[in-house]
Tab-separated table of C-alpha atoms in Angstrom:
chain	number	residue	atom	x	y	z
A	1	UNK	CA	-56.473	1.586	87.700
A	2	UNK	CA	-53.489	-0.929	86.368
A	3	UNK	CA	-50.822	1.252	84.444
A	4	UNK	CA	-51.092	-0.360	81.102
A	5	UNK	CA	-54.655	1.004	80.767
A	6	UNK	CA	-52.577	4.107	79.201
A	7	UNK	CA	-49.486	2.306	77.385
A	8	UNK	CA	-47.684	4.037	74.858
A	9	UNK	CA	-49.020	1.569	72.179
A	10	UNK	CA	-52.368	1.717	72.625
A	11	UNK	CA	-55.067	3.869	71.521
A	12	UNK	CA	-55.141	7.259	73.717
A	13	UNK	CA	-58.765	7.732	75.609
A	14	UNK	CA	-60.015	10.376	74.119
A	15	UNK	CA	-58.992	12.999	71.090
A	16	UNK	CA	-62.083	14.704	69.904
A	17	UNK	CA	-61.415	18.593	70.949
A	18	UNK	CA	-65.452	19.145	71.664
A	19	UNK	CA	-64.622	16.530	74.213
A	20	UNK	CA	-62.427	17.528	75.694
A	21	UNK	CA	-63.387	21.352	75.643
A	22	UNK	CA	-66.887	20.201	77.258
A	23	UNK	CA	-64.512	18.269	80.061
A	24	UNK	CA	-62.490	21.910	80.966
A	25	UNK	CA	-65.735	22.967	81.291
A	26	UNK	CA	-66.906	20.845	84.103
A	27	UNK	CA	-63.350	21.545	85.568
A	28	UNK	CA	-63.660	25.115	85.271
A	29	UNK	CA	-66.640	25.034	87.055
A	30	UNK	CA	-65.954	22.582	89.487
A	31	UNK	CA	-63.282	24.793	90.741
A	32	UNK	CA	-64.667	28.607	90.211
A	33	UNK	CA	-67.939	27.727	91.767
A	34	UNK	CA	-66.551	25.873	95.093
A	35	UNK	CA	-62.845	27.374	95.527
A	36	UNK	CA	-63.751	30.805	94.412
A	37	UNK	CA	-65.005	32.795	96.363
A	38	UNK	CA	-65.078	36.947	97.602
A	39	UNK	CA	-62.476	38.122	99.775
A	40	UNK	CA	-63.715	39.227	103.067
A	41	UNK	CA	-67.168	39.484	101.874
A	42	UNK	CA	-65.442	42.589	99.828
A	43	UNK	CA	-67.852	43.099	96.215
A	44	UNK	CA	-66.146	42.734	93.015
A	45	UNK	CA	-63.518	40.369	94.408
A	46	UNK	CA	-62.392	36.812	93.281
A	47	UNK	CA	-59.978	34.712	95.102
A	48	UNK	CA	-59.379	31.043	95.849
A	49	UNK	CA	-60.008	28.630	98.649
A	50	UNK	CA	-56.093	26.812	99.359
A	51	UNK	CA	-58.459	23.816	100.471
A	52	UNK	CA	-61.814	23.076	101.079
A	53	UNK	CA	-63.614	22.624	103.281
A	54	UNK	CA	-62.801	25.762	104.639
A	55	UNK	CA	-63.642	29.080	106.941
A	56	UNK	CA	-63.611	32.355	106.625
A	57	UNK	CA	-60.804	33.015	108.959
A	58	UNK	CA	-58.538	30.071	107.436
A	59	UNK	CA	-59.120	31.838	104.070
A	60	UNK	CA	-57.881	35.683	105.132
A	61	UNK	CA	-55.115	34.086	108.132
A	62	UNK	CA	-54.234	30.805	107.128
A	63	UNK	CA	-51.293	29.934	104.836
A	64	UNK	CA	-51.177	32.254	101.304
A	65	UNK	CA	-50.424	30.525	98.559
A	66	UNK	CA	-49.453	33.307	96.021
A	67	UNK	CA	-48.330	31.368	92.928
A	68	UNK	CA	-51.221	29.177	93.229
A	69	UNK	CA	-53.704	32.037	92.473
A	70	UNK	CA	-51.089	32.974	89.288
A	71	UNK	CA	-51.803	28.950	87.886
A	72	UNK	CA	-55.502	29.551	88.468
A	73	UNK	CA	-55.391	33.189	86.572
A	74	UNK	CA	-53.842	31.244	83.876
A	75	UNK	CA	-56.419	28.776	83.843
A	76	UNK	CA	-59.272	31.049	83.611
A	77	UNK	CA	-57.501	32.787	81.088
A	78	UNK	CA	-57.467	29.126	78.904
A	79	UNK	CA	-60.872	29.083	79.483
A	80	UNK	CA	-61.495	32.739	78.475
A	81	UNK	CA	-59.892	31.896	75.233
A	82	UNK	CA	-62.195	29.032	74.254
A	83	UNK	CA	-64.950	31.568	75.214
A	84	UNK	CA	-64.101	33.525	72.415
A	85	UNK	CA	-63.268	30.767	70.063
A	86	UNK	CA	-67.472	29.794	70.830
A	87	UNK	CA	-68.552	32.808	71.669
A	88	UNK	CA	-70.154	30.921	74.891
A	89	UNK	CA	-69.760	31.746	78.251
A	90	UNK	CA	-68.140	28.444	80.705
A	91	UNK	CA	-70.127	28.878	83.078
A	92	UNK	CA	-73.989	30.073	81.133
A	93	UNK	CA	-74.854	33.372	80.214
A	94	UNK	CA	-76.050	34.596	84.255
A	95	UNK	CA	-72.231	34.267	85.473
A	96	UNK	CA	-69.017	36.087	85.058
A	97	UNK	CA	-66.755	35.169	81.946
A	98	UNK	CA	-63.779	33.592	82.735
A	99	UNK	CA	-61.922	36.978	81.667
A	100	UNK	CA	-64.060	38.982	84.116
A	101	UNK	CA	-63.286	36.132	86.874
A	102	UNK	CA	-59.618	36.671	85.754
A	103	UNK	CA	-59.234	40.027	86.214
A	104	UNK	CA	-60.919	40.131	89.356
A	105	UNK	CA	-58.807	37.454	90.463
A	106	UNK	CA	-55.605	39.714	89.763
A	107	UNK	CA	-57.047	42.675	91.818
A	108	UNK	CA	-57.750	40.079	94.988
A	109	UNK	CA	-54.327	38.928	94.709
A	110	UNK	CA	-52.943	42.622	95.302
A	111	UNK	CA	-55.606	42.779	98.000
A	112	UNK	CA	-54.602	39.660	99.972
A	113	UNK	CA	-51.090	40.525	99.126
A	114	UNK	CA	-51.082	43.835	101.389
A	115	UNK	CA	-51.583	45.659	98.472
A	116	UNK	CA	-48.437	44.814	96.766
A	117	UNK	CA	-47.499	42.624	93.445
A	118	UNK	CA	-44.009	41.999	94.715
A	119	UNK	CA	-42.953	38.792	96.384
A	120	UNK	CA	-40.397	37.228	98.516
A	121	UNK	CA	-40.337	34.839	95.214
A	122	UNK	CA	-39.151	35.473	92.134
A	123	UNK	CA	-40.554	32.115	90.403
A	124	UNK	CA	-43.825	33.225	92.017
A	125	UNK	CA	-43.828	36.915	90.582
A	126	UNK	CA	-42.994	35.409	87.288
A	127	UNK	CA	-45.865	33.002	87.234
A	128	UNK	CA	-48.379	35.939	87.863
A	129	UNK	CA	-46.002	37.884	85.162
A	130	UNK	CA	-46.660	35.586	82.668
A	131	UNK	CA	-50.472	34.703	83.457
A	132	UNK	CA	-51.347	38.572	83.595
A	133	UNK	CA	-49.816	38.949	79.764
A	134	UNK	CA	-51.920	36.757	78.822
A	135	UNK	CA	-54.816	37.993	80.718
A	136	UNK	CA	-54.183	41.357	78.635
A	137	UNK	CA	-53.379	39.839	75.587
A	138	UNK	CA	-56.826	37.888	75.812
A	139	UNK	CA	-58.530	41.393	76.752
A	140	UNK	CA	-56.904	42.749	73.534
A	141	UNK	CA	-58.569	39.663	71.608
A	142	UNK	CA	-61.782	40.561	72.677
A	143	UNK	CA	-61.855	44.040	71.918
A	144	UNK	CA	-61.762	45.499	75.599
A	145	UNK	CA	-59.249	47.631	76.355
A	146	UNK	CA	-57.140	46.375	78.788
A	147	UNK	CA	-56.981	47.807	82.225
A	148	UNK	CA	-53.743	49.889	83.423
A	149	UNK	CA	-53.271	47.968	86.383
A	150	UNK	CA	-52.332	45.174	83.490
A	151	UNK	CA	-49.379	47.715	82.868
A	152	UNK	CA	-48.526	48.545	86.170
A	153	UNK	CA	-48.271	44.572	87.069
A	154	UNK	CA	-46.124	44.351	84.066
A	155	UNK	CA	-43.843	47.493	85.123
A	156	UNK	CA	-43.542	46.739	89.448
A	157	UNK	CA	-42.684	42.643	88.238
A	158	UNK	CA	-40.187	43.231	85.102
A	159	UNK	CA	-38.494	45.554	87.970
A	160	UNK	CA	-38.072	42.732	89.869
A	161	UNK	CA	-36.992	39.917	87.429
A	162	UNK	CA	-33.917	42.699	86.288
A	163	UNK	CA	-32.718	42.885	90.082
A	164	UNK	CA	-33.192	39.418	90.381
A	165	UNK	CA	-30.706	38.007	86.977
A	166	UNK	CA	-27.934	38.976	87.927
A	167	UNK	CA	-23.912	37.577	87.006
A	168	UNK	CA	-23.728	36.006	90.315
A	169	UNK	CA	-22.823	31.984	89.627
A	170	UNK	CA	-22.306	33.301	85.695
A	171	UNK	CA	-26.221	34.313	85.315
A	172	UNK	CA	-29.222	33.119	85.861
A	173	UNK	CA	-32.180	34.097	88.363
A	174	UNK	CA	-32.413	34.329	91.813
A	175	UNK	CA	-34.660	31.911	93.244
A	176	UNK	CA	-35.751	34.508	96.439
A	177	UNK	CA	-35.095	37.548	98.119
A	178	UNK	CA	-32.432	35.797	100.324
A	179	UNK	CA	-30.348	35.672	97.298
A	180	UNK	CA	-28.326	32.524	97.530
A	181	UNK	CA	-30.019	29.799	95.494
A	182	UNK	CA	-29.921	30.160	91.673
A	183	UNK	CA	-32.413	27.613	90.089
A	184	UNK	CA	-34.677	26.541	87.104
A	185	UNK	CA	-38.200	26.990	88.827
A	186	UNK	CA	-37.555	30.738	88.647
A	187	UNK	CA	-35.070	31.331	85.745
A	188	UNK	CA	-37.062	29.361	83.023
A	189	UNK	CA	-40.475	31.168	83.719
A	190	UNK	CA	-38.737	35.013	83.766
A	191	UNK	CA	-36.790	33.676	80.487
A	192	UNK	CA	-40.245	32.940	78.916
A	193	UNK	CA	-41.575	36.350	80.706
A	194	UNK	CA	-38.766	38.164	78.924
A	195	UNK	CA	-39.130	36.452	75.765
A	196	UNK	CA	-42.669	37.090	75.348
A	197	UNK	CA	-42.373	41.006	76.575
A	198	UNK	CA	-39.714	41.787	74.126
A	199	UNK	CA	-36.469	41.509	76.220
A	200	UNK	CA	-35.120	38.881	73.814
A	201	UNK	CA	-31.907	38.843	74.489
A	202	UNK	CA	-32.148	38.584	78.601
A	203	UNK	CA	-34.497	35.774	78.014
A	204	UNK	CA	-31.498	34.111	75.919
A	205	UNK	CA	-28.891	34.554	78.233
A	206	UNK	CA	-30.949	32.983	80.537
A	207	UNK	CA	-31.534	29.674	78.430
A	208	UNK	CA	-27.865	29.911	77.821
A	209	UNK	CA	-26.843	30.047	81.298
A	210	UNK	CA	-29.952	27.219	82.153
A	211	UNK	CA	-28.167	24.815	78.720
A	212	UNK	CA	-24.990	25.145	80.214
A	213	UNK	CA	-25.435	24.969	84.230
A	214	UNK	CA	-28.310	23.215	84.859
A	215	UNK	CA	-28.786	20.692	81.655
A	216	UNK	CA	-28.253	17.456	82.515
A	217	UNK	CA	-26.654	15.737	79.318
A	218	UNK	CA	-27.109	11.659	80.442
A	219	UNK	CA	-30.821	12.681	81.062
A	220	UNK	CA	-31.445	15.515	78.910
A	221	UNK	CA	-33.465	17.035	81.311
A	222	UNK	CA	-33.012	20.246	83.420
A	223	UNK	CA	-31.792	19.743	87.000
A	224	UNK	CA	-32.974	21.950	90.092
A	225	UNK	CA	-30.717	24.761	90.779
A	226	UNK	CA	-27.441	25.802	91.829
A	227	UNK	CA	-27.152	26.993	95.932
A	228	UNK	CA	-24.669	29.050	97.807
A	229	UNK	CA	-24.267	27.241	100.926
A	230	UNK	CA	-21.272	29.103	103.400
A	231	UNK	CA	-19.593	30.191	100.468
A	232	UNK	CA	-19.334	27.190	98.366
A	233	UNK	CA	-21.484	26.364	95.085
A	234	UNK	CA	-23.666	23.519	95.230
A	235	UNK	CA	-25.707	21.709	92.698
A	236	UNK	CA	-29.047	20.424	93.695
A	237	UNK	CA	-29.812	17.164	91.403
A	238	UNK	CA	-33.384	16.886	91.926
A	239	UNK	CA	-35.757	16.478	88.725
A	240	UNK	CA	-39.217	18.160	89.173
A	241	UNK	CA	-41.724	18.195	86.069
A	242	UNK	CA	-42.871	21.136	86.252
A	243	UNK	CA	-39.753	22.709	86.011
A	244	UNK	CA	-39.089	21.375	82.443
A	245	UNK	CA	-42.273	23.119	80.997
A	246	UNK	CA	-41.151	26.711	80.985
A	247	UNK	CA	-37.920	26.045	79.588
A	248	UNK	CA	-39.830	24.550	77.056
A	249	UNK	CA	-41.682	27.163	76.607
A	250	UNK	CA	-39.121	29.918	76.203
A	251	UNK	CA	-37.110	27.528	74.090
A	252	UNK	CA	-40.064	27.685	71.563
A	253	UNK	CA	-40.965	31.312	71.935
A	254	UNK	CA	-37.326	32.506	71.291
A	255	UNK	CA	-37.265	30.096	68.393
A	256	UNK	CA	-33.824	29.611	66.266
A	257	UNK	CA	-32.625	26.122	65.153
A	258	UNK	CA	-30.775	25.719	68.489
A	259	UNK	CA	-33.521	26.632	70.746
A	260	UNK	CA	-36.047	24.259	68.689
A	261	UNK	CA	-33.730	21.338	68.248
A	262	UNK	CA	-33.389	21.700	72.137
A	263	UNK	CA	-37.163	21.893	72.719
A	264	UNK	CA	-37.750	18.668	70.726
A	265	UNK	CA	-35.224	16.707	72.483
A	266	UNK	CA	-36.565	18.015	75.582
A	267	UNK	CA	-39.781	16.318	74.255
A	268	UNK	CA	-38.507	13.066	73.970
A	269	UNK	CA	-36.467	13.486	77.177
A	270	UNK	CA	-39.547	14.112	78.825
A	271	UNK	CA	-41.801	10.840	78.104
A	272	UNK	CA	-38.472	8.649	78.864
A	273	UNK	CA	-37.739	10.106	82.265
A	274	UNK	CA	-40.647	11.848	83.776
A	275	UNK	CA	-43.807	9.379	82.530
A	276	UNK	CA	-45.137	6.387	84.809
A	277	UNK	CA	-43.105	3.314	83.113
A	278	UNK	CA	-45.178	1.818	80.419
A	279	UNK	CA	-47.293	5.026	79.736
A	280	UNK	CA	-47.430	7.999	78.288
A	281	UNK	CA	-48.960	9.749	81.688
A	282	UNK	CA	-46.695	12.193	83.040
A	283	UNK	CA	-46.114	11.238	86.736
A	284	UNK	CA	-47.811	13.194	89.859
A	285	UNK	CA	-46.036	14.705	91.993
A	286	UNK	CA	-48.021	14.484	95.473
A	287	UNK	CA	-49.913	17.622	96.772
A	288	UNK	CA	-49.570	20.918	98.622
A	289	UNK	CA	-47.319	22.882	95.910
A	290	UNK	CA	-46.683	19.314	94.138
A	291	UNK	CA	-50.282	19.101	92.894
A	292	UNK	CA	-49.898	21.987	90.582
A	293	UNK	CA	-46.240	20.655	89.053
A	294	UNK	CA	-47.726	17.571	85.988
A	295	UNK	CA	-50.309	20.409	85.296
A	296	UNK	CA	-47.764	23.417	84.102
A	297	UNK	CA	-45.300	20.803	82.155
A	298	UNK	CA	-48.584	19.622	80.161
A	299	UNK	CA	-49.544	23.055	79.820
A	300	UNK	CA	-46.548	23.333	77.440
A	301	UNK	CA	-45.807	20.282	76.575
A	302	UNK	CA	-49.669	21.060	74.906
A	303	UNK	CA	-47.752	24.485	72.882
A	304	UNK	CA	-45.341	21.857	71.646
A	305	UNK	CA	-47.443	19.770	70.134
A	306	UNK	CA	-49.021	22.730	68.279
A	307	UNK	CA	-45.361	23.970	67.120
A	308	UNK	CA	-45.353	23.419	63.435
A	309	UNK	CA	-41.872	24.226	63.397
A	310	UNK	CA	-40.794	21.103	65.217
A	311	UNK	CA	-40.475	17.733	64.323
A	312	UNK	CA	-43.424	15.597	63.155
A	313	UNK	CA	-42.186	13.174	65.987
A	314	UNK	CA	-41.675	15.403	68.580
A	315	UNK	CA	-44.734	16.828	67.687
A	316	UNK	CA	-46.830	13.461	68.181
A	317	UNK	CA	-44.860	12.362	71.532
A	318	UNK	CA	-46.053	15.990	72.849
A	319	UNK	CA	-49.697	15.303	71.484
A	320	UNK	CA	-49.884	11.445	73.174
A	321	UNK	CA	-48.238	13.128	76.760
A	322	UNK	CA	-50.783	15.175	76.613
A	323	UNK	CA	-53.784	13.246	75.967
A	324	UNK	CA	-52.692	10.422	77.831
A	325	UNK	CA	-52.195	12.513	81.083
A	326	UNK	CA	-55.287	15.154	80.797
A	327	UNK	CA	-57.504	11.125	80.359
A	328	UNK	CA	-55.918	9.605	83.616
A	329	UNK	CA	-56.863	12.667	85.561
A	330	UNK	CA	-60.488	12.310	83.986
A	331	UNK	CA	-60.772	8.850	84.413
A	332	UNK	CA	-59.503	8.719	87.612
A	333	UNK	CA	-61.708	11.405	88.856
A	334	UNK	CA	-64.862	11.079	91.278
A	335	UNK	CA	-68.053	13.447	92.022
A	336	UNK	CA	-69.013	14.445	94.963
A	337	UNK	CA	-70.975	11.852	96.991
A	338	UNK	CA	-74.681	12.807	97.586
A	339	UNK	CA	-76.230	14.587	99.100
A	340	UNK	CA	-72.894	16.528	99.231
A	341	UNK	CA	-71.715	19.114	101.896
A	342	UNK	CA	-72.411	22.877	100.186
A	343	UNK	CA	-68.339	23.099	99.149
A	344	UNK	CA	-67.818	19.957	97.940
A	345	UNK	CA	-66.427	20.208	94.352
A	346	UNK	CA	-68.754	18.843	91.949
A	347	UNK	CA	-65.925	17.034	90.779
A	348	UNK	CA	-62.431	16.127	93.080
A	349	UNK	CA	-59.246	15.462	90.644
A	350	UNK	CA	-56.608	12.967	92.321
A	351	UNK	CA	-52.991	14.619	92.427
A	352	UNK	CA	-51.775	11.794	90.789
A	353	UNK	CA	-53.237	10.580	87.695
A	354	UNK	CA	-53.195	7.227	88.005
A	355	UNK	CA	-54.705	6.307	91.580
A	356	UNK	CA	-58.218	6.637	92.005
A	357	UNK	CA	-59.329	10.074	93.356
A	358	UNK	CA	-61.067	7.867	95.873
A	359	UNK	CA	-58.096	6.263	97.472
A	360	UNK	CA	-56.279	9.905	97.163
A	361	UNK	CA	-59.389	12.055	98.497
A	362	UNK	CA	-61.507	9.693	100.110
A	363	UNK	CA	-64.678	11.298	101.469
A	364	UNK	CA	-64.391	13.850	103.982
A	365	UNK	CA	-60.983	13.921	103.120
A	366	UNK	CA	-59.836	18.421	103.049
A	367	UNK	CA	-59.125	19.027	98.833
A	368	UNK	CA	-56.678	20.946	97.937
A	369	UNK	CA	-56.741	24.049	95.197
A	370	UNK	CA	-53.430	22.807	93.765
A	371	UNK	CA	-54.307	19.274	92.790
A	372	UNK	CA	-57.978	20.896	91.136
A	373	UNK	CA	-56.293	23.397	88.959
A	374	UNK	CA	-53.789	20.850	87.935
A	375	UNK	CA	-56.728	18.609	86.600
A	376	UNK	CA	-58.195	21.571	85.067
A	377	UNK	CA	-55.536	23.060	83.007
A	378	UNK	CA	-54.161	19.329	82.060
A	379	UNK	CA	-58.074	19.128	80.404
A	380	UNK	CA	-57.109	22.611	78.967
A	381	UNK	CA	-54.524	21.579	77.089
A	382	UNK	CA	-56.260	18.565	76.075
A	383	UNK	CA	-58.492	21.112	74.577
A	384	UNK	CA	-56.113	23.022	72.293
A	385	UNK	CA	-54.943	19.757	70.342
């Protein structure tokens, strides 16, 4: 597909919100219907595939992809909340609601996780942090009490995030339990936690120490992290998406002129550096734990462009990088080829939004859960605008 099919000056692909909605839907189910599946045969449990095809042996021994579950709680939580906007179930009236699915999904992530919340890392915990709140907070929408395991996630995780910010390197958040690599992929996703739980203030000093250590002026983007490497500090340069989206996102939950002005620089910063040249389409960024990093900086690049507090501008950039993105991954999509094997998605996303899910997942090719639930919550946030 040539690049210019999604310049900046031409009309996006799509922006009716029924649209859109109806294309989550297909994602939603594309992905709960294939990927999900029980754990060890267990009743009552909800867990995803890491890639399909797959075994039952792969599934319970192979690798475990923790924060990958936390992205796909999240996205069955966006899904859960256009439920009750339509008062229509994703997936028809005979299946599970995509809160139900949620919840379940939480439990199965204790159970795979030997019965524990707690992780070797901290950007992990925080990403099931932050998709659990909203998993209660959606729960709380719909009139069901929420469960005390909710709570008790809340309670075991914010633990961890307070061990984990510590004054080392002048603040921040550790990146893992081998404490020597401070870094945005974990401190801008507790800040947001902490912001959106109440601890105000810890979530500020964490932007603060994120503005000042990790902001990188020239770009106006936030660079990877600070390591401690046989004593000495050293700053690591690289530029991922996804790590600019929760930085947004605290930014515009702690609110203030600062924090705003910040988040709709950030904006702009964004579709200069970060967007395939010529378009609005936020690059890919390959699989494995790649294929989930365009998805999360749309997510909130998508509660930007709903932020009537910042610029009109900023406002519309955020819109287009949005729209532009979540229609590459749609056009660029491909159904399963009939007659298909039983796990083959009904539709495969390609991890990068501009080649051809064909060249990227050719037939027979293994799919990975990553890439899928990048697709999906990129038509998600599609969905809100």
């Amino acid at each position: 597909m040539p690049a210019d099919a999604f310049a900046a000056d031409q009309p996006l692909p799509l922006t009716d919100q029924d649209e859109w909605a109806t294309r989550a839907n297909q994602a939603a189910r594309s992905v709960t219907r294939t990927f999900g599946r029980r754990l060890l045969f267990l009743p009552g449990t909800h867990i995803g595939a890491v890639s399909l095809p797959a075994t039952t042996l792969r599934s319970v021994f192979g690798p475990w992809h923790y924060w990958w579950q936390a992205h796909y709680v999240d996205c069955l939580v966006d899904a859960g909340r256009r439920e009750l906007a339509t008062t229509t179930k994703f997936d028809g009236v005979s299946r599970p609601s995509a809160g139900r699915l949620a919840s379940r999904l939480v439990t199965t992530i204790r159970l795979r996780n030997l019965l524990r919340f707690e992780n070797h890392f901290y950007d992990d915990m925080a990403w099931l942090a932050l998709a659990t709140h909203r998993l209660e907070k959606l729960a709380e929408e719909t009139r069901k009490p929420g469960r005390r395991r909710n709570a008790y996630v809340r309670k075991k995780l914010t633990l961890q995030f307070h061990s984990a910010s510590t004054d080392d390197l002048g603040g921040g958040t550790f990146w893992s339990t081998q404490r020597d690599f401070k870094n945005t992929p974990a401190t801008a996703p507790v800040a947001l936690y902490f912001a959106r739980t109440g601890h105000r203030e810890r979530a500020q000093s964490l932007v603060t120490w994120l503005n000042s250590r990790l902001f990188d002026p020239q770009r106006g983007v936030y660079l990877d992290g600070l390591r401690i490497r046989n004593g000495e500090t050293v700053l690591e340069e690289a530029v991922y998406t996804y790590n600019q989206g929760p930085i947004l996102g605290a930014l515009l939950e702690l609110g203030g002129q600062e924090n705003l002005e910040r988040a709709a620089r950030l904006v702009e910063s964004v579709s200069r550096e970060l967007t395939v040249p010529g378009t609005r389409v936020i690059h890919g960024d390959g699989t494995g734990d790649g294929g989930l990093f365009t998805g999360i900086l749309v997510r909130y690049l998508a509660l930007a462009a709903r932020d009537q507090r910042l610029p009109a501008t900023a406002r519309d950039t955020a819109r287009a990088l949005v729209h532009a993105t979540a229609g590459a991954f749609w056009m660029t999509r491909r159904e399963a080829s009939e007659p298909a094997p039983a796990e083959a998605p009904a539709l495969i996303f390609s991890p990068n939004p501009l080649r051809p899910a064909a060249e990227t997942y050719p037939v027979g090719a293994a799919v990975e859960l990553s890439t899928q639930l990048q697709a999906w919550m990129t038509l998600e946030a599609a969905a809100t605008l």
